[in-house]
XYZ file of N, CA and C in Angstrom:
342
model
N 123.586 135.446 94.699
C 123.896 134.683 95.895
C 124.051 133.201 95.566
N 123.198 132.678 94.669
C 123.298 131.279 94.291
C 124.605 131.005 93.564
N 125.034 131.949 92.748
C 126.303 131.810 92.034
C 127.462 131.742 93.021
N 127.367 132.480 94.094
C 128.401 132.479 95.125
C 128.513 131.093 95.759
N 127.390 130.490 96.104
C 127.412 129.145 96.686
C 127.939 128.121 95.686
N 127.547 128.276 94.434
C 128.026 127.368 93.392
C 129.552 127.421 93.294
N 130.126 128.625 93.313
C 131.580 128.772 93.207
C 132.291 128.240 94.446
N 131.694 128.406 95.608
C 132.299 127.854 96.828
C 132.347 126.339 96.735
N 131.251 125.736 96.341
C 131.202 124.276 96.194
C 132.160 123.811 95.106
N 132.186 124.519 93.979
C 133.075 124.143 92.875
C 134.535 124.233 93.284
N 134.897 125.260 94.039
C 136.297 125.396 94.449
C 136.698 124.307 95.439
N 135.825 123.971 96.352
C 136.128 122.900 97.315
C 136.236 121.559 96.598
N 135.333 121.286 95.683
C 135.381 120.030 94.919
C 136.653 119.970 94.078
N 137.000 121.074 93.428
C 138.233 121.118 92.627
C 139.447 120.847 93.494
N 139.517 121.504 94.642
C 140.634 121.315 95.553
C 140.741 119.854 95.996
N 139.631 119.259 96.416
C 139.645 117.867 96.862
C 140.009 116.914 95.736
N 139.503 117.178 94.538
C 139.799 116.337 93.381
C 141.290 116.379 93.049
N 141.889 117.570 93.090
C 143.317 117.709 92.803
C 144.142 116.982 93.859
N 143.795 117.131 95.113
C 144.515 116.433 96.184
C 144.424 114.924 95.999
N 143.244 114.434 95.637
C 143.061 112.997 95.412
C 143.924 112.514 94.243
N 143.982 113.302 93.171
C 144.799 112.927 92.017
C 146.287 112.926 92.361
N 146.716 113.854 93.188
C 148.125 113.888 93.615
C 148.448 112.642 94.419
N 147.559 112.265 95.324
C 147.799 111.099 96.171
C 147.875 109.812 95.360
N 147.116 109.735 94.283
C 147.123 108.542 93.436
C 148.167 108.629 92.326
N 149.036 109.642 92.389
C 150.095 109.856 91.409
C 149.540 110.033 89.995
N 148.374 110.611 89.889
C 147.778 110.840 88.577
C 147.983 112.248 88.068
N 148.650 113.095 88.872
C 148.829 114.485 88.491
C 150.184 114.965 88.991
N 150.933 115.603 88.102
C 152.229 116.158 88.490
C 152.023 117.317 89.448
N 153.002 117.513 90.302
C 152.933 118.604 91.282
C 152.879 119.959 90.573
N 153.638 120.114 89.486
C 153.640 121.386 88.758
C 152.243 121.747 88.259
N 151.553 120.774 87.684
C 150.194 121.013 87.204
C 149.228 121.203 88.369
N 149.449 120.465 89.426
C 148.555 120.533 90.582
C 148.616 121.895 91.264
N 149.789 122.493 91.290
C 149.925 123.803 91.935
C 149.027 124.826 91.264
N 148.999 124.809 89.940
C 148.143 125.752 89.202
C 146.680 125.526 89.557
N 146.260 124.265 89.613
C 144.862 123.972 89.924
C 144.524 124.313 91.373
N 145.453 124.080 92.278
C 145.213 124.430 93.684
C 145.101 125.940 93.838
N 145.996 126.682 93.187
C 145.912 128.147 93.237
C 144.607 128.643 92.642
N 144.177 128.014 91.565
C 142.905 128.392 90.943
C 141.741 128.130 91.903
N 141.749 126.984 92.574
C 140.681 126.660 93.525
C 140.672 127.653 94.690
N 141.858 128.028 95.153
C 141.936 129.008 96.242
C 141.428 130.368 95.780
N 141.829 130.790 94.581
C 141.336 132.065 94.040
C 139.819 132.047 93.894
N 139.296 130.954 93.394
C 137.850 130.831 93.248
C 137.156 130.885 94.599
N 137.737 130.252 95.604
C 137.167 130.279 96.945
C 137.191 131.697 97.523
N 138.301 132.397 97.332
C 138.418 133.760 97.853
C 137.387 134.681 97.205
N 137.251 134.608 95.875
C 136.283 135.497 95.230
C 134.847 135.061 95.492
N 134.662 133.817 95.909
C 133.319 133.369 96.277
C 132.942 133.843 97.678
N 133.895 133.801 98.576
C 133.623 134.217 99.950
C 133.535 135.735 100.052
N 134.374 136.412 99.293
C 134.388 137.878 99.298
C 133.960 138.407 97.935
N 132.663 138.408 97.655
C 132.203 138.818 96.318
C 132.453 140.296 96.010
N 132.777 141.088 97.039
C 133.058 142.498 96.776
C 134.334 142.663 95.947
N 135.254 141.700 96.044
C 136.502 141.784 95.279
C 136.222 141.725 93.777
N 135.546 140.676 93.275
C 135.276 140.667 91.829
C 134.324 141.788 91.398
N 133.428 142.201 92.290
C 132.533 143.316 91.948
C 133.360 144.584 91.732
N 134.276 144.854 92.648
C 135.114 146.044 92.533
C 135.994 145.989 91.278
N 136.633 144.808 91.051
C 137.512 144.664 89.883
C 136.724 144.825 88.594
N 135.547 144.186 88.521
C 134.751 144.288 87.286
C 134.287 145.716 87.046
N 133.950 146.442 88.098
C 133.564 147.848 87.940
C 134.746 148.698 87.483
N 135.926 148.437 88.047
C 137.118 149.202 87.679
C 137.527 148.952 86.230
N 137.425 147.704 85.796
C 137.817 147.361 84.426
C 136.753 147.814 83.431
N 135.497 147.821 83.859
C 134.431 148.291 82.991
C 133.504 147.210 82.453
N 133.435 146.063 83.136
C 132.513 145.015 82.724
C 131.080 145.437 83.056
N 130.137 144.987 82.246
C 128.733 145.317 82.476
C 128.197 144.623 83.728
N 128.667 143.409 83.963
C 128.235 142.690 85.165
C 129.399 141.864 85.713
N 129.285 141.534 86.974
C 130.342 140.769 87.625
C 130.445 139.363 87.043
N 129.313 138.773 86.682
C 129.354 137.417 86.119
C 130.120 137.407 84.799
N 130.023 138.467 84.006
C 130.814 138.548 82.778
C 132.305 138.557 83.100
N 132.676 139.269 84.155
C 134.071 139.301 84.578
C 134.533 137.917 85.022
N 133.703 137.225 85.793
C 134.059 135.888 86.282
C 134.246 134.928 85.107
N 133.322 134.959 84.155
C 133.444 134.075 82.996
C 134.659 134.442 82.149
N 134.951 135.709 82.042
C 136.154 136.149 81.330
C 137.404 135.650 82.050
N 137.388 135.684 83.355
C 138.496 135.171 84.155
C 138.672 133.669 83.924
N 137.561 132.930 83.873
C 137.614 131.495 83.599
C 138.230 131.240 82.225
N 137.785 131.974 81.237
C 138.294 131.796 79.879
C 139.786 132.092 79.830
N 140.212 133.151 80.511
C 141.635 133.485 80.563
C 142.427 132.347 81.198
N 141.921 131.804 82.296
C 142.581 130.683 82.960
C 142.676 129.486 82.023
N 141.613 129.197 81.300
C 141.625 128.064 80.377
C 142.615 128.273 79.240
N 142.742 129.512 78.769
C 143.745 129.805 77.744
C 145.156 129.572 78.268
N 145.399 129.943 79.493
C 146.717 129.697 80.089
C 146.985 128.200 80.173
N 145.987 127.455 80.615
C 146.142 126.003 80.714
C 146.353 125.381 79.334
N 145.618 125.846 78.348
C 145.759 125.335 76.983
C 147.161 125.611 76.445
N 147.662 126.813 76.673
C 149.015 127.146 76.235
C 150.035 126.246 76.914
N 149.868 126.029 78.210
C 150.788 125.167 78.956
C 150.767 123.743 78.404
N 149.594 123.235 78.118
C 149.491 121.886 77.578
C 150.084 121.798 76.173
N 149.891 122.831 75.352
C 150.494 122.838 74.023
C 152.009 122.843 74.113
N 152.563 123.572 75.077
C 154.012 123.570 75.271
C 154.493 122.178 75.677
N 153.763 121.515 76.548
C 154.141 120.164 76.963
C 154.039 119.187 75.798
N 153.010 119.318 74.983
C 152.851 118.445 73.820
C 153.999 118.644 72.844
N 154.399 119.882 72.644
C 155.523 120.160 71.741
C 156.801 119.503 72.241
N 157.045 119.594 73.542
C 158.227 118.948 74.117
C 158.168 117.432 73.922
N 156.993 116.860 74.153
C 156.847 115.409 74.004
C 157.026 114.974 72.552
N 156.532 115.766 71.613
C 156.726 115.437 70.194
C 158.203 115.451 69.835
N 158.925 116.433 70.346
C 160.356 116.524 70.073
C 161.091 115.335 70.682
N 160.749 114.963 71.902
C 161.381 113.802 72.539
C 161.062 112.520 71.774
N 159.820 112.400 71.322
C 159.421 111.223 70.555
C 160.221 111.152 69.255
N 160.385 112.269 68.596
C 161.154 112.316 67.349
C 162.598 111.883 67.597
N 163.203 112.378 68.679
C 164.573 111.994 69.008
C 164.672 110.500 69.303
N 163.697 109.966 70.035
C 163.720 108.538 70.358
C 163.568 107.674 69.113
N 162.694 108.077 68.207
C 162.501 107.327 66.967
C 163.783 107.357 66.144
N 164.438 108.510 66.087
C 165.694 108.609 65.335
C 166.776 107.732 65.954
N 166.890 107.765 67.286
C 167.896 106.933 67.953
C 167.606 105.453 67.752
N 166.340 105.072 67.847
C 165.964 103.680 67.642
C 166.227 103.246 66.210
N 165.961 104.117 65.271
C 166.213 103.789 63.861
C 167.699 103.597 63.607
N 168.519 104.456 64.182
C 169.968 104.312 64.022
C 170.441 103.012 64.650
N 169.912 102.693 65.840
C 170.305 101.447 66.511
C 169.888 100.239 65.685
N 168.667 100.244 65.167
C 168.200 99.135 64.334
C 169.052 99.007 63.077
N 169.409 100.120 62.473
C 170.228 100.106 61.271
C 171.603 99.518 61.580
N 172.196 99.935 62.694
C 173.507 99.409 63.075
C 173.437 97.924 63.399
N 172.348 97.493 64.066
C 172.181 96.068 64.371
C 172.025 95.251 63.084
N 171.243 95.783 62.153
C 171.025 95.083 60.876
C 172.335 95.021 60.091
N 173.089 96.084 60.107
C 174.363 96.133 59.390
C 175.343 95.137 59.995
N 175.374 95.043 61.336
C 176.264 94.132 62.036
C 175.864 92.681 61.776
N 174.553 92.401 61.719
C 174.083 91.030 61.489
C 174.392 90.562 60.063
N 174.440 91.461 59.115
C 174.705 91.103 57.720
C 176.179 90.818 57.478
N 177.044 91.187 58.377
C 178.475 90.927 58.179
C 178.847 89.516 58.495
């Protein structure tokens, strides 16, 4: 029962924190949607604990808390993968910008030497 209250509070705090970050332009809408959906899912499974109990029994977990923690870990892996994809894109963009800047500097230096 205490775990249920903890998850309800955590989901409400997460939801409010994400909304605050969106308002201050500190979080992209794409990233915020995932966090809002996660907060809603956490709230639903906190209010209706029979859902995770049933799912954990069907899948074969020894306890519901193990299922919840496994769900958290899965969510974190998804977030980590998403962030790695974004980092890869940013590295590629940075590489392109450095190459373009180097070419521009080279052309400027070549033009100044004439």
